[in-house]
């Protein structure tokens, strides 16, 4: 049902009053993400008060996405006046526009163009290009990176660095648009060292852009096509917004999913696979119910009981090497590395002694396989290509948190950016009211 004149006036009034209300009554606790929900809704419905009857379903879709966002942050927003105002406002707009609470939620960027702007239409392939869906006056999307390589080492979307056991099948990514699962197997019989031997990526069907596609890779089999033999998104109008490109036969492929602004790099180094992805934050967080979503390694990291403190292992190996030098010289197996020889080998490809370098040393000591040095090297090369913040390419031990094996910044270091954002939001609000 279309929006009547009275309903439109009421909705417009709410749009005008709510931003002022949010400035006067800002969120009382930083974990409450209601401002993020509000800003996403305003961006998605820019010019929505001009909507005609035929476009109301898109407005309802944006409202449902808004409602999902508020539910995800409900636990941390108890007692927050802005949050409760938004919840009641959503309910009112649902009634006014005759919107069902069940139905599709917003695509990564739902934006209604002003009248006369013919740059992209809902029936055009332009909807299948994530970056082009941003209006020239909108802020550029924020991109994040996740990578998995070696024995295995994980860099999450929040730049946490961990070394994990995670033997068997584990989900790396699980959101509204794609799923990624890896299978890790022991490098040697009876060894605690594991590496990725299988990778499955499922791209879900998305509007008129792509059909559901499955990509699978295993040891010694890195296809340059999806499981059905195709190299794009199928027969839909925007099929070419999903493409596989073979960079090096049997060793390196790249998947571009432009409709969700995502790039995936899969390599086979030696016998094992590495994975790297660049994805917009908006897509990373596109889940129906994040609180009950379950484990998702790229977002939440490895469980504590699956993490390895390889720094302690490295110190023990260094001490053992010093003791060996003082005692009688014993011949080592040809494939074995000492701490000194492992560090010398890793410096050949990784001159900066960051956590990628330390991972390389750890892997050479635990596996004796020089290909793990190359895995660390290519993982860092992928970070240089995919990470949007060039100041965060290297990670060091000093960024470790309290949890063993976790190299994320501490809670205090993360709190500072949040505080600046809050202060900036408040200053903008008060300036707008002056």
PDB file of C-alpha atoms in Angstrom, residues 116-304:
ATOM      1  CA  UNK A 116      15.846  12.918 -12.271  1.00  0.00           C
ATOM      2  CA  UNK A 117      18.960  10.933 -11.331  1.00  0.00           C
ATOM      3  CA  UNK A 118      19.167   8.229 -13.988  1.00  0.00           C
ATOM      4  CA  UNK A 119      22.681   7.076 -13.150  1.00  0.00           C
ATOM      5  CA  UNK A 120      21.370   3.738 -11.884  1.00  0.00           C
ATOM      6  CA  UNK A 121      17.928   2.122 -11.746  1.00  0.00           C
ATOM      7  CA  UNK A 122      16.679  -0.901  -9.821  1.00  0.00           C
ATOM      8  CA  UNK A 123      16.323  -2.814 -13.109  1.00  0.00           C
ATOM      9  CA  UNK A 124      19.890  -2.006 -14.193  1.00  0.00           C
ATOM     10  CA  UNK A 125      23.129  -3.940 -13.605  1.00  0.00           C
ATOM     11  CA  UNK A 126      24.382  -0.885 -11.693  1.00  0.00           C
ATOM     12  CA  UNK A 127      22.649  -2.294  -8.617  1.00  0.00           C
ATOM     13  CA  UNK A 128      25.149  -5.147  -8.887  1.00  0.00           C
ATOM     14  CA  UNK A 129      28.139  -2.846  -8.335  1.00  0.00           C
ATOM     15  CA  UNK A 130      28.507  -2.112  -4.631  1.00  0.00           C
ATOM     16  CA  UNK A 131      30.812   0.898  -4.907  1.00  0.00           C
ATOM     17  CA  UNK A 132      28.729   2.566  -7.623  1.00  0.00           C
ATOM     18  CA  UNK A 133      25.661   2.339  -5.378  1.00  0.00           C
ATOM     19  CA  UNK A 134      27.158   5.071  -3.201  1.00  0.00           C
ATOM     20  CA  UNK A 135      25.970   8.535  -4.112  1.00  0.00           C
ATOM     21  CA  UNK A 136      28.730  10.997  -4.931  1.00  0.00           C
ATOM     22  CA  UNK A 137      27.964  12.855  -1.693  1.00  0.00           C
ATOM     23  CA  UNK A 138      27.943   9.699   0.479  1.00  0.00           C
ATOM     24  CA  UNK A 139      30.893   8.570   2.549  1.00  0.00           C
ATOM     25  CA  UNK A 140      33.035   5.860   0.973  1.00  0.00           C
ATOM     26  CA  UNK A 141      32.594   2.352   2.381  1.00  0.00           C
ATOM     27  CA  UNK A 142      34.938   1.072   5.079  1.00  0.00           C
ATOM     28  CA  UNK A 143      36.738  -2.134   4.118  1.00  0.00           C
ATOM     29  CA  UNK A 144      38.110  -4.845   6.384  1.00  0.00           C
ATOM     30  CA  UNK A 145      40.467  -7.775   5.836  1.00  0.00           C
ATOM     31  CA  UNK A 146      40.658 -11.363   7.082  1.00  0.00           C
ATOM     32  CA  UNK A 147      43.320 -13.940   6.282  1.00  0.00           C
ATOM     33  CA  UNK A 148      44.168 -17.554   7.166  1.00  0.00           C
ATOM     34  CA  UNK A 149      47.493 -19.203   6.352  1.00  0.00           C
ATOM     35  CA  UNK A 150      50.137 -21.594   7.616  1.00  0.00           C
ATOM     36  CA  UNK A 151      49.772 -23.662  10.772  1.00  0.00           C
ATOM     37  CA  UNK A 152      47.104 -21.955  10.766  1.00  0.00           C
ATOM     38  CA  UNK A 153      47.440 -18.282  11.628  1.00  0.00           C
ATOM     39  CA  UNK A 154      44.349 -16.084  11.594  1.00  0.00           C
ATOM     40  CA  UNK A 155      44.062 -12.323  11.120  1.00  0.00           C
ATOM     41  CA  UNK A 156      40.474 -11.301  11.847  1.00  0.00           C
ATOM     42  CA  UNK A 157      38.395  -8.430  10.494  1.00  0.00           C
ATOM     43  CA  UNK A 158      39.355  -6.461  13.627  1.00  0.00           C
ATOM     44  CA  UNK A 159      43.124  -7.043  13.086  1.00  0.00           C
ATOM     45  CA  UNK A 160      43.360  -9.604  15.873  1.00  0.00           C
ATOM     46  CA  UNK A 161      46.206 -12.038  15.145  1.00  0.00           C
ATOM     47  CA  UNK A 162      45.983 -15.589  16.488  1.00  0.00           C
ATOM     48  CA  UNK A 163      47.622 -18.965  16.004  1.00  0.00           C
ATOM     49  CA  UNK A 164      45.091 -21.764  16.320  1.00  0.00           C
ATOM     50  CA  UNK A 165      44.667 -25.542  16.336  1.00  0.00           C
ATOM     51  CA  UNK A 166      41.153 -25.682  14.792  1.00  0.00           C
ATOM     52  CA  UNK A 167      41.505 -29.179  13.377  1.00  0.00           C
ATOM     53  CA  UNK A 168      38.582 -30.303  11.208  1.00  0.00           C
ATOM     54  CA  UNK A 169      35.925 -28.099   9.591  1.00  0.00           C
ATOM     55  CA  UNK A 170      35.425 -24.512  10.832  1.00  0.00           C
ATOM     56  CA  UNK A 171      33.413 -21.538   9.507  1.00  0.00           C
ATOM     57  CA  UNK A 172      35.497 -18.524   8.520  1.00  0.00           C
ATOM     58  CA  UNK A 173      32.654 -16.289   7.303  1.00  0.00           C
ATOM     59  CA  UNK A 174      28.897 -16.619   7.672  1.00  0.00           C
ATOM     60  CA  UNK A 175      26.659 -13.708   6.695  1.00  0.00           C
ATOM     61  CA  UNK A 176      23.663 -12.924   4.509  1.00  0.00           C
ATOM     62  CA  UNK A 177      25.658 -13.048   1.283  1.00  0.00           C
ATOM     63  CA  UNK A 178      28.264 -15.772   1.558  1.00  0.00           C
ATOM     64  CA  UNK A 179      29.619 -18.619   3.672  1.00  0.00           C
ATOM     65  CA  UNK A 180      33.242 -19.714   3.840  1.00  0.00           C
ATOM     66  CA  UNK A 181      34.348 -22.924   5.546  1.00  0.00           C
ATOM     67  CA  UNK A 182      37.842 -24.384   5.906  1.00  0.00           C
ATOM     68  CA  UNK A 183      39.020 -27.854   6.837  1.00  0.00           C
ATOM     69  CA  UNK A 184      42.358 -28.153   8.619  1.00  0.00           C
ATOM     70  CA  UNK A 185      44.271 -31.440   8.830  1.00  0.00           C
ATOM     71  CA  UNK A 186      47.475 -32.513  10.644  1.00  0.00           C
ATOM     72  CA  UNK A 187      50.629 -31.679   8.710  1.00  0.00           C
ATOM     73  CA  UNK A 188      52.290 -34.905   9.915  1.00  0.00           C
ATOM     74  CA  UNK A 189      50.724 -38.032  11.494  1.00  0.00           C
ATOM     75  CA  UNK A 190      50.377 -37.460  15.208  1.00  0.00           C
ATOM     76  CA  UNK A 191      51.465 -33.810  14.911  1.00  0.00           C
ATOM     77  CA  UNK A 192      49.624 -30.953  16.600  1.00  0.00           C
ATOM     78  CA  UNK A 193      50.496 -28.750  13.616  1.00  0.00           C
ATOM     79  CA  UNK A 194      47.564 -28.369  11.197  1.00  0.00           C
ATOM     80  CA  UNK A 195      47.084 -26.563   7.895  1.00  0.00           C
ATOM     81  CA  UNK A 196      44.185 -25.857   5.547  1.00  0.00           C
ATOM     82  CA  UNK A 197      43.540 -28.759   3.190  1.00  0.00           C
ATOM     83  CA  UNK A 198      40.048 -27.830   1.930  1.00  0.00           C
ATOM     84  CA  UNK A 199      38.102 -24.622   1.332  1.00  0.00           C
ATOM     85  CA  UNK A 200      34.425 -24.150   0.439  1.00  0.00           C
ATOM     86  CA  UNK A 201      32.897 -20.774  -0.499  1.00  0.00           C
ATOM     87  CA  UNK A 202      29.153 -20.397  -1.076  1.00  0.00           C
ATOM     88  CA  UNK A 203      27.919 -17.194  -2.730  1.00  0.00           C
ATOM     89  CA  UNK A 204      24.190 -16.909  -2.057  1.00  0.00           C
ATOM     90  CA  UNK A 205      21.729 -15.905  -4.749  1.00  0.00           C
ATOM     91  CA  UNK A 206      21.300 -12.127  -4.750  1.00  0.00           C
ATOM     92  CA  UNK A 207      18.463 -10.278  -6.479  1.00  0.00           C
ATOM     93  CA  UNK A 208      18.982 -10.000 -10.247  1.00  0.00           C
ATOM     94  CA  UNK A 209      22.764 -10.083  -9.849  1.00  0.00           C
ATOM     95  CA  UNK A 210      23.926 -13.646  -9.245  1.00  0.00           C
ATOM     96  CA  UNK A 211      22.674 -17.167  -8.773  1.00  0.00           C
ATOM     97  CA  UNK A 212      23.967 -19.280  -5.889  1.00  0.00           C
ATOM     98  CA  UNK A 213      27.508 -20.410  -6.689  1.00  0.00           C
ATOM     99  CA  UNK A 214      29.816 -22.817  -4.878  1.00  0.00           C
ATOM    100  CA  UNK A 215      33.606 -22.755  -5.080  1.00  0.00           C
ATOM    101  CA  UNK A 216      35.658 -25.651  -3.684  1.00  0.00           C
ATOM    102  CA  UNK A 217      39.425 -26.106  -3.478  1.00  0.00           C
ATOM    103  CA  UNK A 218      41.468 -28.940  -1.993  1.00  0.00           C
ATOM    104  CA  UNK A 219      45.103 -29.947  -1.727  1.00  0.00           C
ATOM    105  CA  UNK A 220      46.555 -30.223  -5.245  1.00  0.00           C
ATOM    106  CA  UNK A 221      43.282 -29.001  -6.753  1.00  0.00           C
ATOM    107  CA  UNK A 222      42.777 -25.248  -7.099  1.00  0.00           C
ATOM    108  CA  UNK A 223      40.088 -24.835  -9.806  1.00  0.00           C
ATOM    109  CA  UNK A 224      39.650 -21.654 -11.815  1.00  0.00           C
ATOM    110  CA  UNK A 225      35.865 -22.174 -11.944  1.00  0.00           C
ATOM    111  CA  UNK A 226      32.895 -22.747  -9.677  1.00  0.00           C
ATOM    112  CA  UNK A 227      31.711 -26.274  -8.906  1.00  0.00           C
ATOM    113  CA  UNK A 228      29.271 -26.174 -11.853  1.00  0.00           C
ATOM    114  CA  UNK A 229      32.066 -25.263 -14.287  1.00  0.00           C
ATOM    115  CA  UNK A 230      31.030 -21.609 -14.693  1.00  0.00           C
ATOM    116  CA  UNK A 231      33.304 -18.626 -14.113  1.00  0.00           C
ATOM    117  CA  UNK A 232      30.675 -15.988 -13.326  1.00  0.00           C
ATOM    118  CA  UNK A 233      27.398 -15.548 -11.458  1.00  0.00           C
ATOM    119  CA  UNK A 234      25.211 -17.485 -13.904  1.00  0.00           C
ATOM    120  CA  UNK A 235      22.392 -16.382 -16.204  1.00  0.00           C
ATOM    121  CA  UNK A 236      21.103 -13.370 -14.264  1.00  0.00           C
ATOM    122  CA  UNK A 237      21.350  -9.851 -15.630  1.00  0.00           C
ATOM    123  CA  UNK A 238      24.301  -8.909 -13.400  1.00  0.00           C
ATOM    124  CA  UNK A 239      26.134 -12.250 -13.602  1.00  0.00           C
ATOM    125  CA  UNK A 240      29.496 -10.632 -14.372  1.00  0.00           C
ATOM    126  CA  UNK A 241      29.506  -8.912 -10.990  1.00  0.00           C
ATOM    127  CA  UNK A 242      30.843 -12.278  -9.719  1.00  0.00           C
ATOM    128  CA  UNK A 243      33.944 -13.557 -11.506  1.00  0.00           C
ATOM    129  CA  UNK A 244      36.838 -15.969 -11.017  1.00  0.00           C
ATOM    130  CA  UNK A 245      40.240 -15.092 -12.441  1.00  0.00           C
ATOM    131  CA  UNK A 246      43.174 -17.499 -12.529  1.00  0.00           C
ATOM    132  CA  UNK A 247      46.382 -15.621 -11.701  1.00  0.00           C
ATOM    133  CA  UNK A 248      48.802 -18.581 -11.635  1.00  0.00           C
ATOM    134  CA  UNK A 249      47.595 -21.963 -12.832  1.00  0.00           C
ATOM    135  CA  UNK A 250      47.038 -24.324  -9.917  1.00  0.00           C
ATOM    136  CA  UNK A 251      48.521 -21.833  -7.434  1.00  0.00           C
ATOM    137  CA  UNK A 252      46.593 -18.568  -7.272  1.00  0.00           C
ATOM    138  CA  UNK A 253      42.996 -17.550  -8.044  1.00  0.00           C
ATOM    139  CA  UNK A 254      41.049 -14.368  -7.326  1.00  0.00           C
ATOM    140  CA  UNK A 255      37.290 -14.027  -6.975  1.00  0.00           C
ATOM    141  CA  UNK A 256      35.698 -10.602  -7.468  1.00  0.00           C
ATOM    142  CA  UNK A 257      32.176 -10.225  -6.039  1.00  0.00           C
ATOM    143  CA  UNK A 258      31.477  -6.611  -7.048  1.00  0.00           C
ATOM    144  CA  UNK A 259      27.814  -6.755  -5.999  1.00  0.00           C
ATOM    145  CA  UNK A 260      28.984  -6.960  -2.367  1.00  0.00           C
ATOM    146  CA  UNK A 261      32.290  -5.089  -2.834  1.00  0.00           C
ATOM    147  CA  UNK A 262      34.303  -8.189  -1.941  1.00  0.00           C
ATOM    148  CA  UNK A 263      37.614  -9.621  -3.198  1.00  0.00           C
ATOM    149  CA  UNK A 264      38.795 -13.119  -2.239  1.00  0.00           C
ATOM    150  CA  UNK A 265      42.269 -14.536  -2.874  1.00  0.00           C
ATOM    151  CA  UNK A 266      42.936 -18.283  -2.603  1.00  0.00           C
ATOM    152  CA  UNK A 267      46.411 -19.769  -3.032  1.00  0.00           C
ATOM    153  CA  UNK A 268      47.989 -23.186  -2.873  1.00  0.00           C
ATOM    154  CA  UNK A 269      51.473 -22.939  -1.370  1.00  0.00           C
ATOM    155  CA  UNK A 270      53.174 -26.291  -1.175  1.00  0.00           C
ATOM    156  CA  UNK A 271      50.398 -28.764  -0.385  1.00  0.00           C
ATOM    157  CA  UNK A 272      48.168 -26.403   1.594  1.00  0.00           C
ATOM    158  CA  UNK A 273      45.762 -23.517   0.978  1.00  0.00           C
ATOM    159  CA  UNK A 274      45.756 -19.888   2.096  1.00  0.00           C
ATOM    160  CA  UNK A 275      42.737 -17.554   2.187  1.00  0.00           C
ATOM    161  CA  UNK A 276      42.455 -13.755   2.183  1.00  0.00           C
ATOM    162  CA  UNK A 277      39.437 -11.483   1.779  1.00  0.00           C
ATOM    163  CA  UNK A 278      38.652  -7.765   1.522  1.00  0.00           C
ATOM    164  CA  UNK A 279      35.067  -6.989   2.490  1.00  0.00           C
ATOM    165  CA  UNK A 280      33.041  -3.872   3.436  1.00  0.00           C
ATOM    166  CA  UNK A 281      32.125  -3.621   7.120  1.00  0.00           C
ATOM    167  CA  UNK A 282      28.498  -3.364   6.062  1.00  0.00           C
ATOM    168  CA  UNK A 283      28.663  -6.811   4.451  1.00  0.00           C
ATOM    169  CA  UNK A 284      30.721  -8.297   7.300  1.00  0.00           C
ATOM    170  CA  UNK A 285      27.996  -7.326   9.770  1.00  0.00           C
ATOM    171  CA  UNK A 286      25.047  -8.298   7.545  1.00  0.00           C
ATOM    172  CA  UNK A 287      23.587 -11.076   9.691  1.00  0.00           C
ATOM    173  CA  UNK A 288      20.025 -11.610  10.844  1.00  0.00           C
ATOM    174  CA  UNK A 289      20.885 -12.156  14.517  1.00  0.00           C
ATOM    175  CA  UNK A 290      24.518 -11.552  15.384  1.00  0.00           C
ATOM    176  CA  UNK A 291      24.147 -12.429  19.074  1.00  0.00           C
ATOM    177  CA  UNK A 292      22.990 -15.981  18.342  1.00  0.00           C
ATOM    178  CA  UNK A 293      25.010 -16.467  15.181  1.00  0.00           C
ATOM    179  CA  UNK A 294      27.562 -18.887  16.624  1.00  0.00           C
ATOM    180  CA  UNK A 295      31.243 -19.104  15.829  1.00  0.00           C
ATOM    181  CA  UNK A 296      32.622 -17.234  12.834  1.00  0.00           C
ATOM    182  CA  UNK A 297      36.432 -17.172  12.930  1.00  0.00           C
ATOM    183  CA  UNK A 298      37.075 -14.090  10.787  1.00  0.00           C
ATOM    184  CA  UNK A 299      34.805 -12.027  13.030  1.00  0.00           C
ATOM    185  CA  UNK A 300      35.136 -13.579  16.480  1.00  0.00           C
ATOM    186  CA  UNK A 301      38.507 -15.310  16.302  1.00  0.00           C
ATOM    187  CA  UNK A 302      39.369 -18.792  17.500  1.00  0.00           C
ATOM    188  CA  UNK A 303      37.949 -20.093  20.801  1.00  0.00           C
ATOM    189  CA  UNK A 304      40.401 -19.771  23.695  1.00  0.00           C
TER     190      UNK A 304
END
